[in-house]
Coordinates of C-alpha atoms and ligand atoms in Angstrom, one line a residue:
X1 CA 80.2 51.7 7.2
X2 CA 82.6 49.5 9.1
X3 CA 82.4 45.7 8.7
X4 CA 80.5 45.8 5.5
X5 CA 82.7 43.3 3.8
X6 CA 83.6 39.7 4.7
X7 CA 87.0 40.1 3.1
X8 CA 87.3 43.7 2.1
X9 CA 90.5 43.3 0.0
X10 CA 89.0 40.4 -2.1
X11 CA 85.5 41.8 -2.3
X12 CA 86.7 45.2 -3.6
X13 CA 89.7 44.1 -5.7
X14 CA 90.1 46.4 -8.8
X15 CA 88.9 44.6 -12.0
X16 CA 92.4 44.6 -13.4
X17 CA 93.9 43.0 -10.3
X18 CA 91.0 40.5 -10.1
X19 CA 91.9 39.4 -13.6
X20 CA 95.5 39.0 -12.7
X21 CA 94.6 36.9 -9.7
X22 CA 92.2 34.9 -11.9
X23 CA 94.9 34.1 -14.4
X24 CA 97.4 33.1 -11.7
X25 CA 94.9 30.7 -10.2
X26 CA 93.9 29.5 -13.6
X27 CA 97.4 28.4 -14.4
X28 CA 97.6 26.5 -11.1
X29 CA 94.2 24.9 -11.8
X30 CA 95.2 23.7 -15.2
X31 CA 98.3 22.1 -13.8
X32 CA 96.2 20.5 -11.1
X33 CA 93.6 19.3 -13.6
X34 CA 96.4 17.7 -15.7
X35 CA 96.7 15.2 -12.9
X36 CA 93.3 13.8 -13.6
X37 CA 92.8 11.1 -16.2
X38 CA 90.1 13.1 -18.1
X39 CA 92.0 16.4 -18.4
X40 CA 95.5 14.8 -19.0
X41 CA 94.0 13.0 -22.0
X42 CA 92.1 16.1 -23.1
X43 CA 95.2 18.3 -23.0
X44 CA 97.2 15.7 -25.0
X45 CA 94.4 15.3 -27.6
X46 CA 94.3 19.1 -28.2
X47 CA 98.1 19.5 -27.9
X48 CA 97.5 22.2 -25.3
X49 CA 99.5 21.5 -22.2
X50 CA 98.8 23.9 -19.3
X51 CA 102.1 25.8 -20.0
X52 CA 100.8 26.7 -23.4
X53 CA 97.8 28.5 -22.1
X54 CA 99.1 32.0 -21.7
X55 CA 95.9 34.0 -21.5
X56 CA 92.2 33.7 -20.8
X57 CA 91.7 33.8 -24.5
X58 CA 94.0 30.8 -25.0
X59 CA 91.7 28.9 -22.6
X60 CA 89.0 29.1 -25.2
X61 CA 90.9 26.7 -27.4
X62 CA 90.0 24.0 -24.9
X63 CA 86.6 22.3 -25.5
X64 CA 83.8 22.7 -22.9
X65 CA 83.4 20.1 -20.3
X66 CA 79.8 18.8 -20.1
X67 CA 77.6 17.0 -17.6
X68 CA 77.8 14.0 -20.0
X69 CA 81.6 14.0 -19.5
X70 CA 81.0 13.8 -15.8
X71 CA 78.7 10.9 -16.3
X72 CA 81.0 9.1 -18.7
X73 CA 83.9 9.5 -16.2
X74 CA 81.8 8.4 -13.2
X75 CA 83.0 8.0 -10.5
X76 CA 86.8 8.9 -10.5
X77 CA 87.8 10.1 -14.0
X78 CA 88.0 13.7 -12.9
X79 CA 89.9 13.1 -9.7
X80 CA 93.1 15.1 -9.6
X81 CA 94.4 14.0 -6.2
X82 CA 95.1 10.6 -4.7
X83 CA 92.0 8.9 -3.2
X84 CA 93.3 9.2 0.3
X85 CA 93.2 13.1 0.1
X86 CA 89.5 13.3 -0.6
X87 CA 87.3 13.7 2.5
X88 CA 83.8 14.3 1.1
X89 CA 81.5 13.3 -1.7
X90 CA 78.6 15.3 -2.9
X91 CA 76.2 14.7 -5.7
X92 CA 73.8 16.8 -7.8
X93 CA 70.1 16.3 -7.1
X94 CA 69.7 14.5 -10.3
X95 CA 66.9 16.8 -11.5
X96 CA 67.8 16.2 -15.1
X97 CA 69.1 12.7 -15.3
X98 CA 71.7 10.5 -13.6
X99 CA 73.5 12.2 -10.7
X100 CA 77.1 13.1 -10.9
X101 CA 79.8 12.7 -8.2
X102 CA 81.9 15.7 -6.9
X103 CA 84.8 15.2 -4.5
X104 CA 86.4 17.6 -2.1
X105 CA 89.7 17.7 -0.1
X106 CA 89.7 19.4 3.3
X107 CA 91.2 22.5 1.6
X108 CA 88.3 22.5 -0.9
X109 CA 85.8 22.3 1.9
X110 CA 87.5 25.1 3.8
X111 CA 87.4 27.3 0.7
X112 CA 83.7 26.5 0.1
X113 CA 82.7 27.3 3.7
X114 CA 84.5 30.6 3.3
X115 CA 82.6 31.4 0.1
X116 CA 79.2 30.6 1.7
X117 CA 80.1 32.8 4.7
X118 CA 81.1 35.6 2.3
X119 CA 77.8 35.3 0.6
X120 CA 75.7 35.3 3.8
X121 CA 77.7 38.2 5.3
X122 CA 77.2 40.2 2.1
X123 CA 73.4 39.7 2.3
X124 CA 73.5 40.9 5.9
X125 CA 73.7 37.8 8.1
X126 CA 75.8 38.4 11.3
X127 CA 77.1 36.1 14.0
X128 CA 74.4 37.3 16.4
X129 CA 71.8 35.7 14.1
X130 CA 70.1 32.4 14.6
X131 CA 70.2 30.6 11.3
X132 CA 67.9 27.7 10.5
X133 CA 68.8 25.7 7.4
X134 CA 65.8 24.0 5.9
X135 CA 67.7 22.2 3.2
X136 CA 68.0 18.5 2.8
X137 CA 71.2 17.3 4.4
X138 CA 73.1 14.5 2.8
X139 CA 74.3 14.3 -0.8
X140 CA 72.4 17.5 -1.7
X141 CA 74.8 20.4 -1.2
X142 CA 72.3 22.9 0.3
X143 CA 72.5 21.2 3.7
X144 CA 76.1 20.8 4.6
X145 CA 77.1 23.7 2.3
X146 CA 75.1 26.3 4.3
X147 CA 75.9 24.5 7.6
X148 CA 79.6 25.0 7.4
X149 CA 79.3 28.4 5.8
X150 CA 77.0 29.7 8.6
X151 CA 79.3 28.2 11.3
X152 CA 82.3 29.8 9.6
X153 CA 80.4 33.1 9.8
X154 CA 79.8 32.4 13.5
X155 CA 76.0 32.3 13.6
X156 CA 74.1 29.7 15.7
X157 CA 73.1 27.2 13.1
X158 CA 70.1 24.9 13.4
X159 CA 70.4 22.0 10.9
X160 CA 66.6 21.5 10.7
X161 CA 66.8 19.8 7.3
X162 CA 63.9 19.6 4.9
X163 CA 60.3 18.8 5.6
X164 CA 58.6 18.3 8.9
X165 CA 56.9 21.7 8.7
X166 CA 55.4 21.9 12.2
X167 CA 58.8 21.1 13.8
X168 CA 60.3 23.8 11.6
X169 CA 57.9 26.3 13.0
X170 CA 58.4 25.2 16.6
X171 CA 62.2 25.5 16.2
X172 CA 61.8 29.0 14.8
X173 CA 59.8 30.0 17.8
X174 CA 61.8 28.1 20.5
X175 CA 65.1 29.5 19.4
X176 CA 64.0 32.8 17.9
X177 CA 65.3 32.1 14.4
X178 CA 66.2 35.3 12.6
X179 CA 67.4 33.9 9.2
X180 CA 66.3 30.9 7.3
X181 CA 67.6 29.2 4.1
X182 CA 64.8 27.6 2.2
X183 CA 63.7 26.5 -1.2
X184 CA 61.1 29.1 -2.4
X185 CA 58.4 26.5 -3.3
X186 CA 58.8 25.1 0.2
X187 CA 58.6 28.5 1.8
X188 CA 55.3 29.1 0.0
X189 CA 54.0 25.8 1.4
X190 CA 55.3 26.5 4.9
X191 CA 53.3 29.7 5.1
X192 CA 50.1 27.7 4.7
X193 CA 51.2 25.5 7.7
X194 CA 51.7 28.7 9.8
X195 CA 48.1 29.6 8.8
X196 CA 46.8 26.2 9.7
X197 CA 48.4 26.5 13.1
X198 CA 46.8 29.9 13.6
X199 CA 50.1 31.7 13.5
X200 CA 51.4 34.6 11.5
X201 CA 55.1 34.5 10.8
X202 CA 55.2 38.3 10.8
X203 CA 54.0 38.5 14.4
X204 CA 54.8 35.1 15.8
X205 CA 58.5 34.7 14.8
X206 CA 61.7 36.9 14.9
X207 CA 62.4 36.2 11.3
X208 CA 64.1 39.1 9.4
X209 CA 65.8 37.4 6.5
X210 CA 65.2 34.6 4.1
X211 CA 67.9 33.1 1.8
X212 CA 66.1 31.5 -1.1
X213 CA 67.5 29.4 -3.9
X214 CA 68.2 26.0 -5.4
X215 CA 65.4 26.4 -8.0
X216 CA 64.2 29.0 -10.5
X217 CA 61.8 31.5 -9.1
X218 CA 60.5 34.8 -10.2
X219 CA 60.8 38.3 -8.7
X220 CA 57.0 38.0 -8.0
X221 CA 57.7 34.9 -5.8
X222 CA 60.4 36.8 -3.9
X223 CA 58.0 39.7 -3.3
X224 CA 55.3 37.4 -2.1
X225 CA 57.6 35.7 0.3
X226 CA 58.8 39.0 1.6
X227 CA 55.2 40.1 2.3
X228 CA 54.1 36.7 3.7
X229 CA 56.9 36.5 6.2
X230 CA 57.7 40.2 6.7
X231 CA 61.4 39.6 5.8
X232 CA 63.9 40.5 3.2
X233 CA 64.6 37.6 0.8
X234 CA 67.9 37.2 -1.0
X235 CA 68.5 35.0 -4.0
X236 CA 71.2 32.3 -3.6
X237 CA 72.6 30.4 -6.5
X238 CA 74.9 27.5 -6.9
X239 CA 75.3 24.1 -8.5
X240 CA 77.0 20.9 -7.1
X241 CA 79.6 20.9 -9.9
X242 CA 80.8 24.3 -8.5
X243 CA 80.6 23.1 -4.9
X244 CA 76.9 24.0 -4.4
X245 CA 75.7 27.2 -2.7
X246 CA 78.2 30.1 -2.7
X247 CA 78.6 30.6 -6.4
X248 CA 76.5 33.8 -6.7
X249 CA 74.4 35.7 -4.2
X250 CA 72.5 38.9 -3.9
X251 CA 73.9 41.9 -2.0
X252 CA 71.7 44.4 -0.2
X253 CA 71.0 46.1 -3.5
X254 CA 69.0 43.0 -4.5
X255 CA 69.7 43.8 -8.2
X256 CA 71.6 40.8 -9.6
X257 CA 73.8 38.2 -7.8
X258 CA 77.5 38.8 -7.4
X259 CA 79.5 35.9 -8.5
X260 CA 82.9 35.4 -6.9
X261 CA 85.5 36.0 -9.6
X262 CA 88.4 35.0 -7.5
X263 CA 86.9 31.5 -7.3
X264 CA 85.2 31.0 -10.6
X265 CA 85.9 32.1 -14.1
X266 CA 82.6 32.7 -15.8
X267 CA 81.9 32.8 -19.5
X268 CA 78.6 33.4 -21.1
X269 CA 77.9 31.6 -24.4
X270 CA 75.2 31.1 -26.9
X271 CA 74.0 27.6 -26.1
X272 CA 73.5 26.8 -29.8
X273 CA 76.8 28.0 -31.2
X274 CA 79.1 27.9 -28.2
X275 CA 80.3 31.4 -29.0
X276 CA 80.7 34.0 -26.3
X277 CA 77.9 36.5 -26.0
X278 CA 78.7 40.1 -25.0
X279 CA 78.0 41.2 -21.4
X280 CA 74.4 42.3 -21.0
X281 CA 73.1 39.5 -23.3
X282 CA 71.5 36.4 -22.2
X283 CA 73.4 33.1 -22.5
X284 CA 74.5 29.9 -20.9
X285 CA 76.9 30.2 -17.9
X286 CA 80.1 28.3 -18.3
X287 CA 82.4 27.9 -15.3
X288 CA 86.1 27.2 -14.6
X289 CA 87.0 26.5 -11.0
X290 CA 89.9 28.6 -9.8
X291 CA 90.6 27.2 -6.4
X292 CA 89.7 23.5 -6.5
X293 CA 92.1 20.8 -5.6
X294 CA 90.3 17.4 -5.8
X295 CA 88.3 18.0 -8.9
X296 CA 89.0 21.1 -11.0
X297 CA 86.5 21.6 -13.8
X298 CA 87.4 23.6 -16.9
X299 CA 84.8 25.4 -19.0
X300 CA 82.0 23.5 -17.5
X301 CA 78.7 24.0 -19.3
X302 CA 76.0 24.6 -16.6
X303 CA 73.0 24.8 -18.9
X304 CA 71.8 27.7 -16.7
X305 CA 70.7 30.8 -18.6
X306 CA 71.3 34.2 -17.3
X307 CA 72.7 37.7 -18.2
X308 CA 75.9 39.2 -16.8
X309 CA 75.7 42.8 -15.7
X310 CA 79.0 44.5 -16.2
X311 CA 78.1 47.8 -14.4
X312 CA 79.7 48.4 -11.0
X313 CA 77.5 47.8 -8.1
X314 CA 76.6 50.6 -5.6
X315 CA 77.5 48.2 -2.7
X316 CA 81.2 48.6 -3.6
X317 CA 82.0 45.0 -4.5
X318 CA 83.8 44.7 -7.8
X319 CA 82.9 41.2 -8.7
X320 CA 80.3 41.3 -11.5
X321 CA 76.7 40.3 -11.1
X322 CA 74.4 38.0 -13.0
X323 CA 70.7 38.2 -13.4
X324 CA 68.2 35.9 -11.9
X325 CA 68.5 32.4 -13.5
X326 CA 65.9 32.1 -16.2
X327 CA 66.1 28.3 -16.0
X328 CA 68.2 25.6 -17.6
X329 CA 68.3 25.5 -21.4
X330 CA 66.5 22.1 -21.1
X331 CA 63.7 23.6 -18.9
X332 CA 62.3 25.4 -22.0
X333 CA 59.5 23.7 -23.7
X334 CA 57.9 24.4 -27.1
X335 CA 54.1 24.6 -27.4
X336 CA 52.6 25.4 -30.8
X337 CA 55.9 26.6 -32.0
X338 CA 56.4 29.0 -29.1
X339 CA 59.3 28.8 -26.7
X340 CA 58.2 28.9 -23.1
X341 CA 60.1 29.0 -19.8
X342 CA 58.3 27.9 -16.6
X343 CA 59.6 31.1 -15.0
X344 CA 57.3 33.1 -17.2
X345 CA 54.3 31.3 -15.8
X346 CA 55.7 31.7 -12.2
X347 CA 55.9 35.4 -12.7
X348 CA 52.4 35.7 -14.0
X349 CA 50.8 33.5 -11.4
X350 CA 52.6 34.9 -8.4
X351 CA 51.6 38.4 -9.3
X352 CA 47.9 37.5 -8.9
X353 CA 46.9 37.8 -5.2
X354 CA 44.1 35.2 -5.4
X355 CA 46.5 32.6 -6.6
X356 CA 47.6 30.2 -3.8
X357 CA 51.0 28.6 -3.1
X358 CA 51.3 25.9 -5.7
X359 CA 50.7 25.2 -9.4
X360 CA 51.4 22.6 -12.1
X361 CA 51.9 22.9 -15.8
X362 CA 50.7 19.8 -17.8
X363 CA 51.5 19.4 -21.4
X364 CA 49.3 16.9 -23.4
X365 CA 48.8 15.8 -26.9
X366 CA 45.2 15.2 -28.1
X367 CA 44.3 14.5 -31.7
X368 CA 47.7 15.5 -32.8
X369 CA 47.4 18.8 -31.1
X370 CA 49.4 19.9 -28.2
X371 CA 47.8 21.7 -25.3
X372 CA 48.9 23.2 -22.0
X373 CA 46.8 22.9 -18.9
X374 CA 47.8 25.1 -16.0
X375 CA 46.4 23.8 -12.7
X376 CA 46.4 26.6 -10.1
X377 CA 45.7 26.3 -6.4
X378 CA 43.7 29.3 -5.2
X379 CA 43.5 30.8 -1.8
X380 CA 40.9 29.0 0.4
X381 CA 38.6 32.0 0.8
X382 CA 38.3 32.3 -3.0
X383 CA 37.9 28.6 -3.6
X384 CA 35.0 28.4 -1.2
X385 CA 33.5 31.7 -2.5
X386 CA 31.1 32.4 -5.3
X387 CA 31.3 30.4 -8.5
X388 CA 30.8 33.5 -10.6
X389 CA 33.9 35.1 -9.0
X390 CA 35.8 31.9 -9.5
X391 CA 35.1 31.8 -13.2
X392 CA 36.1 35.5 -13.4
X393 CA 39.4 34.7 -11.8
X394 CA 39.9 31.7 -14.1
X395 CA 39.4 34.0 -17.1
X396 CA 41.7 36.7 -15.6
X397 CA 44.5 34.1 -15.2
X398 CA 44.0 32.7 -18.7
X399 CA 44.3 36.2 -20.1
X400 CA 47.3 37.1 -18.1
X401 CA 49.1 33.9 -19.2
X402 CA 48.1 34.4 -22.8
X403 CA 49.6 37.9 -22.9
X404 CA 52.8 36.6 -21.3
X405 CA 53.4 33.4 -23.3
X406 CA 51.3 34.1 -26.4
X407 CA 49.4 30.9 -26.4
X408 CA 46.2 30.3 -24.6
X409 CA 46.4 27.6 -21.9
X410 CA 43.5 25.8 -20.3
X411 CA 43.4 27.0 -16.8
X412 CA 41.9 24.9 -14.0
X413 CA 41.5 26.3 -10.6
X414 CA 41.9 23.7 -7.9
X415 CA 41.6 23.4 -4.1
X416 CA 44.5 24.4 -1.9
X417 CA 46.9 21.5 -1.1
X418 CA 45.4 19.3 -3.9
X419 CA 48.5 19.4 -6.2
X420 CA 51.4 17.0 -5.7
X421 CA 54.4 18.5 -3.8
X422 CA 57.9 17.3 -3.8
X423 CA 60.2 17.2 -0.8
X424 CA 63.0 19.0 -2.6
X425 CA 63.0 21.1 -5.7
X426 CA 59.5 21.7 -7.1
X427 CA 58.5 19.8 -10.3
X428 CA 56.5 22.4 -12.2
X429 CA 56.1 20.8 -15.6
X430 CA 54.6 17.4 -16.4
X431 CA 55.1 16.7 -20.1
X432 CA 52.8 13.9 -21.1
X433 CA 53.2 14.4 -24.8
X434 CA 55.7 11.6 -25.4
X435 CA 53.9 9.1 -23.2
Ligands
LIG501 P1 70.6 19.3 -10.1 O1 71.3 19.8 -11.2 O2 70.4 17.8 -10.1 O3 69.3 20.0 -9.8 P2 72.0 20.8 -8.1 O4 71.5 20.6 -6.7 O5 73.5 20.9 -8.2 O6 71.5 19.5 -8.8 O7 71.3 22.0 -8.7 C1 71.9 23.1 -9.3 C2 70.9 23.7 -10.2 O8 69.8 24.3 -9.5 C3 71.6 24.9 -10.9 O9 72.3 24.5 -12.0 C4 70.3 25.7 -11.3 O10 69.7 25.2 -12.5 C5 69.4 25.5 -10.1 N1 69.5 26.6 -9.2 C6 70.2 26.7 -8.0 N2 70.0 27.9 -7.4 C7 69.2 28.6 -8.2 C8 68.6 29.9 -8.1 N3 68.8 30.7 -7.1 N4 67.8 30.3 -9.1 C9 67.5 29.5 -10.1 N5 68.0 28.2 -10.3 C10 68.8 27.8 -9.3
LIG502 ZN1 76.5 44.7 -4.8

């Protein structure tokens, strides 16, 4: 198949050559990092100047860099180039605390755009496509990150930004949008707006692909979106500290996301002990940038939990794949001694057709006892229907959740559109236990 790869040579580099390339770039990165106040001090403290790091194993003698380090060094402590060389600032969304600042030189931005283009091309986006980016533009990386990536690929790119659902739909119709990038929780919501407008995205748009990411979502959510919109949906993963989108992405096999090993060195560790876990076992993803100039990061702990699949991919790319992100280590909550990830609840709910497009998990403490309430929006026709059927559905959902998470939640069925919705990433858990 001609034209299957964005950069054939890099995409299909033999694992051994890929490792060699990684090591060359790592050495360059370490030297570059030594120019920043934070890393020069760290190398001195650990008596490990870049020259002494002779293998990827040596690298493990350096401590991890954490989000707290980024916060402590805010704003310029990680900067490895003179201020006049930086041309852009981005910031994480601040989902889990104070935001952090990430700087880029022009070369960094070019590299990033190329990575996003490589991801989009891999999924199947081509320059003939009309690409609508429904991400927030601004400090959030999903906007400009995809904008420049899609332009690099050569597709007509509509920077529609987030929100304003009716206008999104009009743009899709007016310009025959074929590919969208969208946060999954927003895509679920947007479908309802199509319905309200008396439209069916399957018939009334030219959509063929959906790139979904920026927040944890289950396979069941993907399948729902594919059915609702009549598209193929591809998982897109990234984090601001590693540029943003473009870190890992699904190929047409849709079985794990390739991460670009010429750009990032990935380790998987046990979040409790910090020790490496073998390929195939779940752990926290730790990243070292291999091509960054303004702000190299070494052994950065992402808190994101996933599994690395070492097996070669039938698509022919040699870069390894990671599983869907299970969530951040701090997304997990404990209820009655049981560890629960919101993703488990997403999977269960999205597999039940009567369930609508939004839900909320509330954790409360009453008389020293914790309980979990799951508020679930149901499809309008069920909500208006017979009370007996509604109660049957409530029991069915309770039982499905109980068998997945092993505790019995209190399930409340609520009217469509009655739960709060955020503009950006969905807030799925409200923990009132400490209040
Ligand atoms: P914040 O950390 O404040 O949310 P970012 O915008 O940098 O700011 O978000 C990156 C994080 O979003 C990742 O570390 C990960 O937890 C989550 N994320 C991004 N893409 C995905 C995805 N496809 N699946 C699951 N989680 C994702
Ligand atoms: Zn593949």
